[in-house]
mmCIF file of N, CA and C in Angstrom:
data_model
loop_
_atom_site.group_PDB
_atom_site.id
_atom_site.type_symbol
_atom_site.label_atom_id
_atom_site.label_comp_id
_atom_site.label_asym_id
_atom_site.label_seq_id
_atom_site.Cartn_x
_atom_site.Cartn_y
_atom_site.Cartn_z
ATOM 1 N N MET A 22 -68.811 51.437 -121.799
ATOM 2 C CA MET A 22 -67.370 51.324 -122.001
ATOM 3 C C MET A 22 -67.023 51.961 -123.342
ATOM 4 N N ARG A 23 -65.928 52.616 -123.369
ATOM 5 C CA ARG A 23 -65.461 53.261 -124.600
ATOM 6 C C ARG A 23 -64.777 52.220 -125.504
ATOM 7 N N LYS A 24 -65.059 52.296 -126.782
ATOM 8 C CA LYS A 24 -64.446 51.360 -127.737
ATOM 9 C C LYS A 24 -62.940 51.621 -127.802
ATOM 10 N N ASP A 25 -62.183 50.535 -127.720
ATOM 11 C CA ASP A 25 -60.721 50.600 -127.775
ATOM 12 C C ASP A 25 -60.271 49.873 -129.045
ATOM 13 N N ASN A 26 -59.945 50.634 -130.074
ATOM 14 C CA ASN A 26 -59.551 50.036 -131.347
ATOM 15 C C ASN A 26 -58.312 49.159 -131.226
ATOM 16 N N LYS A 27 -57.391 49.517 -130.356
ATOM 17 C CA LYS A 27 -56.178 48.713 -130.157
ATOM 18 C C LYS A 27 -56.549 47.342 -129.579
ATOM 19 N N CYS A 28 -57.502 47.307 -128.662
ATOM 20 C CA CYS A 28 -57.953 46.038 -128.091
ATOM 21 C C CYS A 28 -58.572 45.153 -129.178
ATOM 22 N N ILE A 29 -59.412 45.733 -130.019
ATOM 23 C CA ILE A 29 -60.016 44.970 -131.120
ATOM 24 C C ILE A 29 -58.932 44.453 -132.055
ATOM 25 N N HIS A 30 -57.999 45.299 -132.386
ATOM 26 C CA HIS A 30 -56.877 44.921 -133.247
ATOM 27 C C HIS A 30 -56.106 43.758 -132.628
ATOM 28 N N ASP A 31 -55.799 43.842 -131.341
ATOM 29 C CA ASP A 31 -55.046 42.783 -130.662
ATOM 30 C C ASP A 31 -55.836 41.479 -130.597
ATOM 31 N N ILE A 32 -57.130 41.563 -130.383
ATOM 32 C CA ILE A 32 -57.975 40.360 -130.381
ATOM 33 C C ILE A 32 -57.920 39.685 -131.750
ATOM 34 N N LEU A 33 -58.129 40.467 -132.802
ATOM 35 C CA LEU A 33 -58.152 39.890 -134.152
ATOM 36 C C LEU A 33 -56.807 39.297 -134.545
ATOM 37 N N LEU A 34 -55.723 39.975 -134.206
ATOM 38 C CA LEU A 34 -54.393 39.425 -134.506
ATOM 39 C C LEU A 34 -54.149 38.121 -133.747
ATOM 40 N N THR A 35 -54.599 38.067 -132.503
ATOM 41 C CA THR A 35 -54.433 36.853 -131.694
ATOM 42 C C THR A 35 -55.244 35.710 -132.278
ATOM 43 N N VAL A 36 -56.484 35.981 -132.643
ATOM 44 C CA VAL A 36 -57.334 34.940 -133.234
ATOM 45 C C VAL A 36 -56.731 34.447 -134.537
ATOM 46 N N GLU A 37 -56.258 35.357 -135.352
ATOM 47 C CA GLU A 37 -55.647 34.973 -136.629
ATOM 48 C C GLU A 37 -54.452 34.044 -136.406
ATOM 49 N N GLU A 38 -53.624 34.381 -135.438
ATOM 50 C CA GLU A 38 -52.401 33.614 -135.198
ATOM 51 C C GLU A 38 -52.667 32.256 -134.556
ATOM 52 N N HIS A 39 -53.720 32.150 -133.754
ATOM 53 C CA HIS A 39 -53.919 30.944 -132.953
ATOM 54 C C HIS A 39 -55.141 30.129 -133.355
ATOM 55 N N SER A 40 -55.639 30.314 -134.550
ATOM 56 C CA SER A 40 -56.727 29.471 -135.028
ATOM 57 C C SER A 40 -56.299 28.781 -136.312
ATOM 58 N N ALA A 41 -56.947 27.672 -136.583
ATOM 59 C CA ALA A 41 -56.665 26.889 -137.786
ATOM 60 C C ALA A 41 -57.976 26.251 -138.243
ATOM 61 N N PHE A 42 -57.912 25.465 -139.267
ATOM 62 C CA PHE A 42 -59.118 24.868 -139.839
ATOM 63 C C PHE A 42 -59.959 24.139 -138.789
ATOM 64 N N LYS A 43 -59.341 23.337 -137.961
ATOM 65 C CA LYS A 43 -60.072 22.550 -136.964
ATOM 66 C C LYS A 43 -59.967 23.119 -135.551
ATOM 67 N N VAL A 44 -59.298 24.258 -135.383
ATOM 68 C CA VAL A 44 -59.049 24.797 -134.043
ATOM 69 C C VAL A 44 -59.432 26.269 -134.005
ATOM 70 N N ALA A 45 -60.394 26.585 -133.146
ATOM 71 C CA ALA A 45 -60.728 27.994 -132.916
ATOM 72 C C ALA A 45 -59.871 28.499 -131.767
ATOM 73 N N CYS A 46 -59.717 29.790 -131.686
ATOM 74 C CA CYS A 46 -58.925 30.416 -130.638
ATOM 75 C C CYS A 46 -59.782 30.520 -129.372
ATOM 76 N N HIS A 47 -59.268 30.072 -128.263
ATOM 77 C CA HIS A 47 -59.974 30.085 -126.987
ATOM 78 C C HIS A 47 -59.309 31.128 -126.106
ATOM 79 N N ILE A 48 -59.851 32.341 -126.069
ATOM 80 C CA ILE A 48 -59.189 33.463 -125.409
ATOM 81 C C ILE A 48 -59.537 33.577 -123.938
ATOM 82 N N LEU A 49 -60.812 33.717 -123.642
ATOM 83 C CA LEU A 49 -61.212 34.054 -122.278
ATOM 84 C C LEU A 49 -60.904 32.915 -121.318
ATOM 85 N N GLY A 50 -60.257 33.254 -120.236
ATOM 86 C CA GLY A 50 -59.788 32.268 -119.277
ATOM 87 C C GLY A 50 -58.389 31.782 -119.588
ATOM 88 N N TYR A 51 -57.899 32.119 -120.766
ATOM 89 C CA TYR A 51 -56.576 31.676 -121.202
ATOM 90 C C TYR A 51 -55.734 32.835 -121.714
ATOM 91 N N LYS A 52 -56.122 34.068 -121.390
ATOM 92 C CA LYS A 52 -55.445 35.220 -121.978
ATOM 93 C C LYS A 52 -53.958 35.281 -121.647
ATOM 94 N N GLN A 53 -53.533 34.623 -120.552
ATOM 95 C CA GLN A 53 -52.104 34.623 -120.203
ATOM 96 C C GLN A 53 -51.276 33.906 -121.273
ATOM 97 N N LYS A 54 -51.902 33.094 -122.113
ATOM 98 C CA LYS A 54 -51.193 32.419 -123.215
ATOM 99 C C LYS A 54 -50.889 33.368 -124.370
ATOM 100 N N TYR A 55 -51.567 34.509 -124.392
ATOM 101 C CA TYR A 55 -51.491 35.409 -125.531
ATOM 102 C C TYR A 55 -50.915 36.757 -125.107
ATOM 103 N N PRO A 56 -49.658 37.019 -125.435
ATOM 104 C CA PRO A 56 -48.987 38.239 -124.991
ATOM 105 C C PRO A 56 -49.719 39.537 -125.343
ATOM 106 N N LEU A 57 -50.369 39.595 -126.507
ATOM 107 C CA LEU A 57 -51.068 40.819 -126.890
ATOM 108 C C LEU A 57 -52.279 41.115 -126.004
ATOM 109 N N LEU A 58 -52.793 40.088 -125.313
ATOM 110 C CA LEU A 58 -54.037 40.257 -124.559
ATOM 111 C C LEU A 58 -53.851 40.325 -123.049
ATOM 112 N N GLU A 59 -52.671 40.033 -122.562
ATOM 113 C CA GLU A 59 -52.441 39.996 -121.117
ATOM 114 C C GLU A 59 -52.780 41.308 -120.426
ATOM 115 N N LYS A 60 -52.611 42.412 -121.101
ATOM 116 C CA LYS A 60 -52.785 43.733 -120.483
ATOM 117 C C LYS A 60 -54.249 44.130 -120.289
ATOM 118 N N TYR A 61 -55.194 43.396 -120.892
ATOM 119 C CA TYR A 61 -56.601 43.756 -120.831
ATOM 120 C C TYR A 61 -57.338 42.981 -119.739
ATOM 121 N N GLU A 62 -58.221 43.672 -119.024
ATOM 122 C CA GLU A 62 -59.102 43.026 -118.051
ATOM 123 C C GLU A 62 -60.116 42.154 -118.800
ATOM 124 N N ASN A 63 -60.613 41.102 -118.136
ATOM 125 C CA ASN A 63 -61.571 40.198 -118.778
ATOM 126 C C ASN A 63 -62.814 40.930 -119.272
ATOM 127 N N ASP A 64 -63.337 41.864 -118.458
ATOM 128 C CA ASP A 64 -64.535 42.596 -118.886
ATOM 129 C C ASP A 64 -64.296 43.363 -120.185
ATOM 130 N N LYS A 65 -63.129 43.956 -120.302
ATOM 131 C CA LYS A 65 -62.803 44.698 -121.518
ATOM 132 C C LYS A 65 -62.702 43.755 -122.714
ATOM 133 N N LEU A 66 -62.083 42.584 -122.513
ATOM 134 C CA LEU A 66 -61.997 41.606 -123.612
ATOM 135 C C LEU A 66 -63.388 41.136 -124.027
ATOM 136 N N TRP A 67 -64.234 40.781 -123.057
ATOM 137 C CA TRP A 67 -65.596 40.319 -123.375
ATOM 138 C C TRP A 67 -66.343 41.386 -124.166
ATOM 139 N N TYR A 68 -66.245 42.625 -123.720
ATOM 140 C CA TYR A 68 -66.935 43.725 -124.392
ATOM 141 C C TYR A 68 -66.494 43.844 -125.846
ATOM 142 N N HIS A 69 -65.192 43.789 -126.066
ATOM 143 C CA HIS A 69 -64.673 43.984 -127.421
ATOM 144 C C HIS A 69 -64.839 42.744 -128.301
ATOM 145 N N ILE A 70 -64.865 41.575 -127.707
ATOM 146 C CA ILE A 70 -65.201 40.370 -128.481
ATOM 147 C C ILE A 70 -66.664 40.443 -128.906
ATOM 148 N N ARG A 71 -67.530 40.863 -128.001
ATOM 149 C CA ARG A 71 -68.944 41.037 -128.349
ATOM 150 C C ARG A 71 -69.094 42.076 -129.466
ATOM 151 N N TYR A 72 -68.363 43.163 -129.360
ATOM 152 C CA TYR A 72 -68.392 44.193 -130.403
ATOM 153 C C TYR A 72 -67.936 43.604 -131.747
ATOM 154 N N ALA A 73 -66.846 42.835 -131.722
ATOM 155 C CA ALA A 73 -66.332 42.223 -132.958
ATOM 156 C C ALA A 73 -67.352 41.255 -133.547
ATOM 157 N N ARG A 74 -68.100 40.551 -132.689
ATOM 158 C CA ARG A 74 -69.165 39.673 -133.185
ATOM 159 C C ARG A 74 -70.264 40.498 -133.849
ATOM 160 N N MET A 75 -70.658 41.590 -133.209
ATOM 161 C CA MET A 75 -71.716 42.431 -133.763
ATOM 162 C C MET A 75 -71.307 43.031 -135.104
ATOM 163 N N LYS A 76 -70.017 43.303 -135.282
ATOM 164 C CA LYS A 76 -69.506 43.841 -136.544
ATOM 165 C C LYS A 76 -69.174 42.731 -137.544
ATOM 166 N N ASN A 77 -69.453 41.477 -137.168
ATOM 167 C CA ASN A 77 -69.210 40.309 -138.009
ATOM 168 C C ASN A 77 -67.726 40.128 -138.347
ATOM 169 N N LEU A 78 -66.853 40.430 -137.381
ATOM 170 C CA LEU A 78 -65.413 40.226 -137.557
ATOM 171 C C LEU A 78 -64.980 38.863 -137.032
ATOM 172 N N VAL A 79 -65.697 38.337 -136.035
ATOM 173 C CA VAL A 79 -65.410 37.019 -135.468
ATOM 174 C C VAL A 79 -66.723 36.265 -135.284
ATOM 175 N N TYR A 80 -66.619 34.963 -135.130
ATOM 176 C CA TYR A 80 -67.779 34.120 -134.875
ATOM 177 C C TYR A 80 -67.342 32.934 -134.044
ATOM 178 N N THR A 81 -68.327 32.254 -133.449
ATOM 179 C CA THR A 81 -68.071 31.013 -132.727
ATOM 180 C C THR A 81 -68.429 29.863 -133.656
ATOM 181 N N PRO A 82 -67.447 29.033 -134.023
ATOM 182 C CA PRO A 82 -67.746 27.909 -134.915
ATOM 183 C C PRO A 82 -68.797 26.982 -134.305
ATOM 184 N N GLU A 83 -69.597 26.396 -135.158
ATOM 185 C CA GLU A 83 -70.659 25.495 -134.714
ATOM 186 C C GLU A 83 -70.092 24.368 -133.854
ATOM 187 N N GLY A 84 -70.737 24.110 -132.741
ATOM 188 C CA GLY A 84 -70.324 23.034 -131.846
ATOM 189 C C GLY A 84 -69.211 23.414 -130.888
ATOM 190 N N LYS A 85 -68.766 24.654 -130.919
ATOM 191 C CA LYS A 85 -67.697 25.110 -130.027
ATOM 192 C C LYS A 85 -68.295 25.906 -128.870
ATOM 193 N N GLN A 86 -67.515 26.065 -127.806
ATOM 194 C CA GLN A 86 -67.935 26.872 -126.674
ATOM 195 C C GLN A 86 -67.945 28.340 -127.058
ATOM 196 N N GLU A 87 -68.748 29.127 -126.355
ATOM 197 C CA GLU A 87 -68.896 30.560 -126.623
ATOM 198 C C GLU A 87 -67.560 31.294 -126.607
ATOM 199 N N GLU A 88 -66.598 30.836 -125.799
ATOM 200 C CA GLU A 88 -65.302 31.499 -125.688
ATOM 201 C C GLU A 88 -64.393 31.214 -126.875
ATOM 202 N N SER A 89 -64.755 30.257 -127.698
ATOM 203 C CA SER A 89 -63.961 29.914 -128.880
ATOM 204 C C SER A 89 -64.373 30.807 -130.032
ATOM 205 N N ILE A 90 -63.393 31.469 -130.641
ATOM 206 C CA ILE A 90 -63.731 32.349 -131.747
ATOM 207 C C ILE A 90 -62.753 32.172 -132.903
ATOM 208 N N ASP A 91 -63.238 32.480 -134.079
ATOM 209 C CA ASP A 91 -62.430 32.439 -135.290
ATOM 210 C C ASP A 91 -62.799 33.670 -136.111
ATOM 211 N N LEU A 92 -61.981 33.998 -137.067
ATOM 212 C CA LEU A 92 -62.234 35.160 -137.912
ATOM 213 C C LEU A 92 -63.249 34.835 -139.002
ATOM 214 N N THR A 93 -64.060 35.808 -139.314
ATOM 215 C CA THR A 93 -64.950 35.729 -140.471
ATOM 216 C C THR A 93 -64.182 36.275 -141.679
ATOM 217 N N PRO A 94 -64.708 36.135 -142.883
ATOM 218 C CA PRO A 94 -64.065 36.784 -144.026
ATOM 219 C C PRO A 94 -63.915 38.294 -143.802
ATOM 220 N N GLU A 95 -64.907 38.922 -143.169
ATOM 221 C CA GLU A 95 -64.826 40.355 -142.874
ATOM 222 C C GLU A 95 -63.688 40.652 -141.900
ATOM 223 N N GLY A 96 -63.469 39.741 -140.942
ATOM 224 C CA GLY A 96 -62.361 39.904 -140.003
ATOM 225 C C GLY A 96 -61.019 39.853 -140.703
ATOM 226 N N HIS A 97 -60.880 38.924 -141.634
ATOM 227 C CA HIS A 97 -59.640 38.844 -142.423
ATOM 228 C C HIS A 97 -59.448 40.110 -143.262
ATOM 229 N N ASP A 98 -60.538 40.575 -143.882
ATOM 230 C CA ASP A 98 -60.455 41.799 -144.689
ATOM 231 C C ASP A 98 -60.062 43.000 -143.833
ATOM 232 N N TYR A 99 -60.629 43.089 -142.636
ATOM 233 C CA TYR A 99 -60.309 44.187 -141.727
ATOM 234 C C TYR A 99 -58.814 44.183 -141.388
ATOM 235 N N LEU A 100 -58.281 43.007 -141.035
ATOM 236 C CA LEU A 100 -56.850 42.918 -140.724
ATOM 237 C C LEU A 100 -55.999 43.272 -141.942
ATOM 238 N N ASN A 101 -56.386 42.808 -143.110
ATOM 239 C CA ASN A 101 -55.632 43.148 -144.320
ATOM 240 C C ASN A 101 -55.651 44.642 -144.599
ATOM 241 N N SER A 102 -56.781 45.295 -144.344
ATOM 242 C CA SER A 102 -56.846 46.745 -144.575
ATOM 243 C C SER A 102 -55.952 47.486 -143.586
ATOM 244 N N ILE A 103 -55.867 47.004 -142.358
ATOM 245 C CA ILE A 103 -54.984 47.612 -141.364
ATOM 246 C C ILE A 103 -53.516 47.428 -141.803
ATOM 247 N N ARG A 104 -53.205 46.229 -142.246
ATOM 248 C CA ARG A 104 -51.835 45.972 -142.713
ATOM 249 C C ARG A 104 -51.489 46.864 -143.894
ATOM 250 N N ASP A 105 -52.430 47.014 -144.824
ATOM 251 C CA ASP A 105 -52.197 47.872 -145.987
ATOM 252 C C ASP A 105 -51.944 49.313 -145.564
ATOM 253 N N ASN A 106 -52.703 49.786 -144.581
ATOM 254 C CA ASN A 106 -52.540 51.164 -144.097
ATOM 255 C C ASN A 106 -51.255 51.359 -143.311
ATOM 256 N N GLU A 107 -50.776 50.294 -142.666
ATOM 257 C CA GLU A 107 -49.557 50.394 -141.879
ATOM 258 C C GLU A 107 -48.314 50.032 -142.691
ATOM 259 N N GLY A 108 -48.519 49.583 -143.918
ATOM 260 C CA GLY A 108 -47.394 49.197 -144.747
ATOM 261 C C GLY A 108 -46.772 47.861 -144.352
ATOM 262 N N ILE A 109 -47.574 47.017 -143.716
ATOM 263 C CA ILE A 109 -47.074 45.697 -143.275
ATOM 264 C C ILE A 109 -47.173 44.721 -144.428
#
């Protein structure tokens, strides 16, 4: 599968918006809750979530299900660099 930077961007923005100290974002199986992710097939989301894990942008908090993800410090830095480049 070809890497889709927009998909990675949308995943990270969704995780950032829908996670908190005690709550990780639960995407897979619930993508209809997240407008940025509705357009992607599940296989594409799984692939890009796996890619984001390999790049250390997201992680599964201890004791959570595999589908639960939160941002790492690198994930936050990546989003901030995108915002800086876009003037957000």
